[in-house]
Coordinates of C-alpha atoms in Angstrom, one line a residue:
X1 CA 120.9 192.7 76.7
X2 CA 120.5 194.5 73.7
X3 CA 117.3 195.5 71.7
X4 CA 117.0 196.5 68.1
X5 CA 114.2 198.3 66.9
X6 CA 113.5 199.0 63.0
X7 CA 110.7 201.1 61.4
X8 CA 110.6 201.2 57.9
X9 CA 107.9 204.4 56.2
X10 CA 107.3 202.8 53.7
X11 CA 107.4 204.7 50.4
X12 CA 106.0 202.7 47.2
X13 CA 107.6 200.9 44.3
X14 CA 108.6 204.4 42.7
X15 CA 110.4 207.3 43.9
X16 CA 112.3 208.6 46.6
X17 CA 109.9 207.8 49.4
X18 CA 111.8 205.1 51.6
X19 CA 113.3 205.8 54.9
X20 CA 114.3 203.5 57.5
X21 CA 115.5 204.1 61.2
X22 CA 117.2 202.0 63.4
X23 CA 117.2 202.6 67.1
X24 CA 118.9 200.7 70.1
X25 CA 118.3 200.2 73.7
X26 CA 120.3 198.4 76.2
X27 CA 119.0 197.2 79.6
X28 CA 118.9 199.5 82.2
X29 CA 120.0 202.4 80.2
X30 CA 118.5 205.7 80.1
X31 CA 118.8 206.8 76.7
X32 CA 118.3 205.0 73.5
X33 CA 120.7 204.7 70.6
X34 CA 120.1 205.8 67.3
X35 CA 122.0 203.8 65.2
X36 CA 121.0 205.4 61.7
X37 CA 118.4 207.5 60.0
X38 CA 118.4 207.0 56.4
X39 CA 117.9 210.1 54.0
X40 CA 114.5 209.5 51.7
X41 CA 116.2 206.8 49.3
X42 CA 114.3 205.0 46.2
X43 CA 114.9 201.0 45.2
X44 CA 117.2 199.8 43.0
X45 CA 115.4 199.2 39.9
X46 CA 118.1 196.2 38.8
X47 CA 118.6 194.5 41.8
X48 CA 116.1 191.9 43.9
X49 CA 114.2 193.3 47.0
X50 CA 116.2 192.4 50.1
X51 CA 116.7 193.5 53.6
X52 CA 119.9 195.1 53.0
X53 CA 118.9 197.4 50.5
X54 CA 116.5 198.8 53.2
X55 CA 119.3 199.4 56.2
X56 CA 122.0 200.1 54.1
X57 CA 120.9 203.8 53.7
X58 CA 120.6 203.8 58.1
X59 CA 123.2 201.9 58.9
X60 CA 125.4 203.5 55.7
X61 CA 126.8 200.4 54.9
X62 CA 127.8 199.1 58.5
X63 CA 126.4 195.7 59.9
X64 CA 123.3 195.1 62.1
X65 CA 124.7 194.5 65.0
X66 CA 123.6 191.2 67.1
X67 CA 120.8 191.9 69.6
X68 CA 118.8 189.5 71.7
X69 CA 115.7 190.5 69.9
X70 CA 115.0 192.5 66.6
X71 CA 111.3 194.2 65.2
X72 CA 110.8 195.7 62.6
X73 CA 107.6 198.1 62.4
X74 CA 106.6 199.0 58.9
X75 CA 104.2 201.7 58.2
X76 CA 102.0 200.0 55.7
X77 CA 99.1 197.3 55.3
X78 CA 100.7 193.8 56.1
X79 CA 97.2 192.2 55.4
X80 CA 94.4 193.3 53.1
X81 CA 90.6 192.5 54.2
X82 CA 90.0 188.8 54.1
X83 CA 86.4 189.9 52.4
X84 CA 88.5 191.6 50.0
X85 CA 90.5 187.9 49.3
X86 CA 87.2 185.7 49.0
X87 CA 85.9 188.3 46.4
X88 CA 89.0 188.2 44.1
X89 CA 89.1 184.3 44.1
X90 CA 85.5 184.0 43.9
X91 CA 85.8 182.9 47.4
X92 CA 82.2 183.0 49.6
X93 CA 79.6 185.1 49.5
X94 CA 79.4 188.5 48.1
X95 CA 77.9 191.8 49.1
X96 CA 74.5 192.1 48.1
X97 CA 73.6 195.6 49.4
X98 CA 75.8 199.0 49.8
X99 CA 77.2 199.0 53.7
X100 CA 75.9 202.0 56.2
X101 CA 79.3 203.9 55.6
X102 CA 83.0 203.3 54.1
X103 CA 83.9 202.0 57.0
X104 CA 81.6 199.2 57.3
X105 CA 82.5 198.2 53.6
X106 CA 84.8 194.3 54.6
X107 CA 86.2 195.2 51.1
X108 CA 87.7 198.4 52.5
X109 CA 89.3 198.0 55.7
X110 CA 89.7 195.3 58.1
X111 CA 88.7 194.5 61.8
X112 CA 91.7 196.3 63.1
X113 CA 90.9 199.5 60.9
X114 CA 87.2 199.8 61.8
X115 CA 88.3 198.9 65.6
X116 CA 91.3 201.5 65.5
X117 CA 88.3 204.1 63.9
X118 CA 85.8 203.6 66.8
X119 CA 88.5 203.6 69.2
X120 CA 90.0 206.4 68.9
X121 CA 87.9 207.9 66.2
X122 CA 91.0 208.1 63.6
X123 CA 90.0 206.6 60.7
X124 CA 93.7 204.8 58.6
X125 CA 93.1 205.4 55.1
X126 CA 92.0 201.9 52.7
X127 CA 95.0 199.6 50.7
X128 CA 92.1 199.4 48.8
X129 CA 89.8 202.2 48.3
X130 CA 92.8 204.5 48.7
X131 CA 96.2 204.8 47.2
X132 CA 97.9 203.1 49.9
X133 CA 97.7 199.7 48.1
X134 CA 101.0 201.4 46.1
X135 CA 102.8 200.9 49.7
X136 CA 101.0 197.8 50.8
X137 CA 101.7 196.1 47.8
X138 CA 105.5 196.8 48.0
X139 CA 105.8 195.9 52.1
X140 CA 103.8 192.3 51.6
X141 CA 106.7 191.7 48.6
X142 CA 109.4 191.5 51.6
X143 CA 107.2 189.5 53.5
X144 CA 108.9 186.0 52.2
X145 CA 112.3 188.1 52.4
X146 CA 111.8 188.8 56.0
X147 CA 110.5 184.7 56.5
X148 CA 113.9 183.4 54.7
X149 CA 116.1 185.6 57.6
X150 CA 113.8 183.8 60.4
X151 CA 111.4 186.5 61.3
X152 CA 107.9 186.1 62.0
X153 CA 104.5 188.5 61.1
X154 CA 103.1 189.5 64.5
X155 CA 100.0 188.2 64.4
X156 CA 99.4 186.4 61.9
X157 CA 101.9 184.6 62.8
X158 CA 102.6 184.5 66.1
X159 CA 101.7 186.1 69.2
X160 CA 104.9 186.9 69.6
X161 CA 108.7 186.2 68.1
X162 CA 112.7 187.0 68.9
X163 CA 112.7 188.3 65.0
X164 CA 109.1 190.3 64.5
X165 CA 107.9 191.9 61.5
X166 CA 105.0 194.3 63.0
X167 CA 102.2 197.0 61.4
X168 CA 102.0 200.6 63.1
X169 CA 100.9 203.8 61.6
X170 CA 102.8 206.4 63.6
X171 CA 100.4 209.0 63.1
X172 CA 98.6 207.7 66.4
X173 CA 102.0 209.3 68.1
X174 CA 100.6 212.7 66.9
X175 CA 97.9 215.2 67.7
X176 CA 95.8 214.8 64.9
X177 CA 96.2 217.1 61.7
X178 CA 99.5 218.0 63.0
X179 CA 102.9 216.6 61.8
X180 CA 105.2 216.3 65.0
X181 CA 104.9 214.0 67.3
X182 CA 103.9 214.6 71.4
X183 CA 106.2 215.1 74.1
X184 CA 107.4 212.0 75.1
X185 CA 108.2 210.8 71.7
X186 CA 109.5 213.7 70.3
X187 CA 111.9 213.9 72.5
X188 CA 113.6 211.0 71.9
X189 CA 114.1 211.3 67.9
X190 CA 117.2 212.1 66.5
X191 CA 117.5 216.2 66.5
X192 CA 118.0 215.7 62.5
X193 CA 114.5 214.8 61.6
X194 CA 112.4 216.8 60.8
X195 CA 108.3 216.4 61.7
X196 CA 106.6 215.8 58.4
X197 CA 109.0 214.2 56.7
X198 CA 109.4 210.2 55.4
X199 CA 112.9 210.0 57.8
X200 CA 110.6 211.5 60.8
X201 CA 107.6 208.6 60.7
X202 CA 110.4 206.1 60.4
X203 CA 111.9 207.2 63.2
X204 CA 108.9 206.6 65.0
X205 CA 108.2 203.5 63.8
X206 CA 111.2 202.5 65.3
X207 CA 110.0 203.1 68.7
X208 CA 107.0 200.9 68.2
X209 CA 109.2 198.0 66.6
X210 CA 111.7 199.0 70.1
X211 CA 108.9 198.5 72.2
X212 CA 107.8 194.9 70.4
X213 CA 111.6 194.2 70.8
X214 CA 111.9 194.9 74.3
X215 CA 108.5 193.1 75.6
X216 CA 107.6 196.5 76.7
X217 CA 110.7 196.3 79.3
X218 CA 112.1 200.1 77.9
X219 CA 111.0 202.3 80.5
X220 CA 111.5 205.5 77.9
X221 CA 108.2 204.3 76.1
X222 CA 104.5 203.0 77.0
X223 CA 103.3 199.8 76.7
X224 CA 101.9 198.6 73.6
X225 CA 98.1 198.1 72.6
X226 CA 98.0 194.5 71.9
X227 CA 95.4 192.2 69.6
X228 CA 92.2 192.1 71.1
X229 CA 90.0 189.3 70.8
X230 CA 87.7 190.6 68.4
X231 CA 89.9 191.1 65.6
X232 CA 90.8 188.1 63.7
X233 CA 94.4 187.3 63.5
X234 CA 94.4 186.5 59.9
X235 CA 93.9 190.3 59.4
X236 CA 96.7 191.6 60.9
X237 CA 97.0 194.1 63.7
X238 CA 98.1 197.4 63.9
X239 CA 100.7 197.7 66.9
X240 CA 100.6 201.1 68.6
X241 CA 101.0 202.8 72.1
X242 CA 99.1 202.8 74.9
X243 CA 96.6 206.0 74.7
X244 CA 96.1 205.9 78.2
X245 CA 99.9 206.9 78.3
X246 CA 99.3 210.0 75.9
X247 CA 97.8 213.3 75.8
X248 CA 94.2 213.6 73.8
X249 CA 95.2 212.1 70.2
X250 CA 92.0 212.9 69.0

């Protein structure tokens, strides 16, 4: 059986920021297959947001080829705070006195960010209080895209899906303040990409979306962290590896 993994670092609605990877693993293999690495790529202005436009630059025109299951991982907010929601359609109550710190603020980041934070004390940056809205924004406009080709948003979703659209933020594969991955990811990116670059963090994303794709069956990567009870579903999740299975992240 065949697994297809797809990370897409995503860029924002202007400039060359895209790239997207696409990785492949068959069962019972011992390598994976990198099937393309795109160059850092902007949108077409003049044409409508599809998922070809994102793969053409990997796969350089060629076909997705048929898999038993697909993910894509997309580094970007899938989700904004449901807080955040309720206060711009005057939804619920409102805050009525500043939070303990940034991170408490619901208007800031969600249950997955402030559980990520504590966890592993790396804090992701806010789609709302930072300037990652820009790629948010862009990544929840391909959300209906991806739904009109059959996939489904892990977890908002579904627990789980043959076609999966997934969150990650690949910077949990690296030491922190550094720009290349550890060990036992870095070793299995293309020798092309380069660590701190758009084409590397798609690359990686790819893993993750590999691992979703595979049920966590590729013996070449750790198992992935899962939605924990306490974080509402609505929110989103942010899919990474198994710390337990790394070196010190922190």
């Amino acid at each position: 059986m065949r697994y297809l993994g797809i990370g897409w670092d995503a860029g924002g609605w202007q400039g060359n920021k895209q790239a997207v990877a696409v990785v492949s693993w068959m069962t019972g293999a011992a390598s994976v297959d990198w099937l393309g690495v795109s160059p850092a790529f902007a949108l077409s202005r003049r044409l409508p947001l599809s998922l070809n436009s994102l793969l053409a630059p990997a796969l350089g025109g060629n076909p997705l080829p048929s898999a038993t299951r697909i993910a894509w991982a997309v580094d970007a907010p899938l989700a904004f705070p449901s807080a955040l929601r309720d206060l711009v359609c005057g939804l619920g109550p409102v805050l009525q006195q500043v939070p303990d710190s940034e991170l408490d603020n619901p208007y800031a980041y969600r249950a997955s960010e402030r559980w990520l934070a504590r966890q592993y004390g790396r804090k992701p940056m806010s789609a709302t209080f930072d300037r990652l809205g820009n790629v948010a924004t862009l990544a929840m406009s391909l959300l209906p895209v991806w739904q009109a080709a059959g996939y489904r948003l892990l977890p908002q979703q579904q627990a789980d899906a043959d076609l999966a659209v997934l969150e990650t933020w690949p910077a949990l594969m690296k030491p922190a303040r550094q720009q290349a991955a550890i060990a036992p990811f870095a070793q299995l990116l293309p020798a092309e990409v380069v660590p701190g670059s758009d084409r590397y963090d798609a690359a990686l994303c790819a893993l993750v979306a590999l691992a979703s794709a595979s049920q966590d069956t590729c013996p070449l990567l750790p198992p992935l962290v899962k939605p924990v009870d306490s974080v509402p579903a609505s929110e989103g999740w942010i899919y990474h590896f198994q710390p337990s299975h790394l070196l010190d992240i922190r």
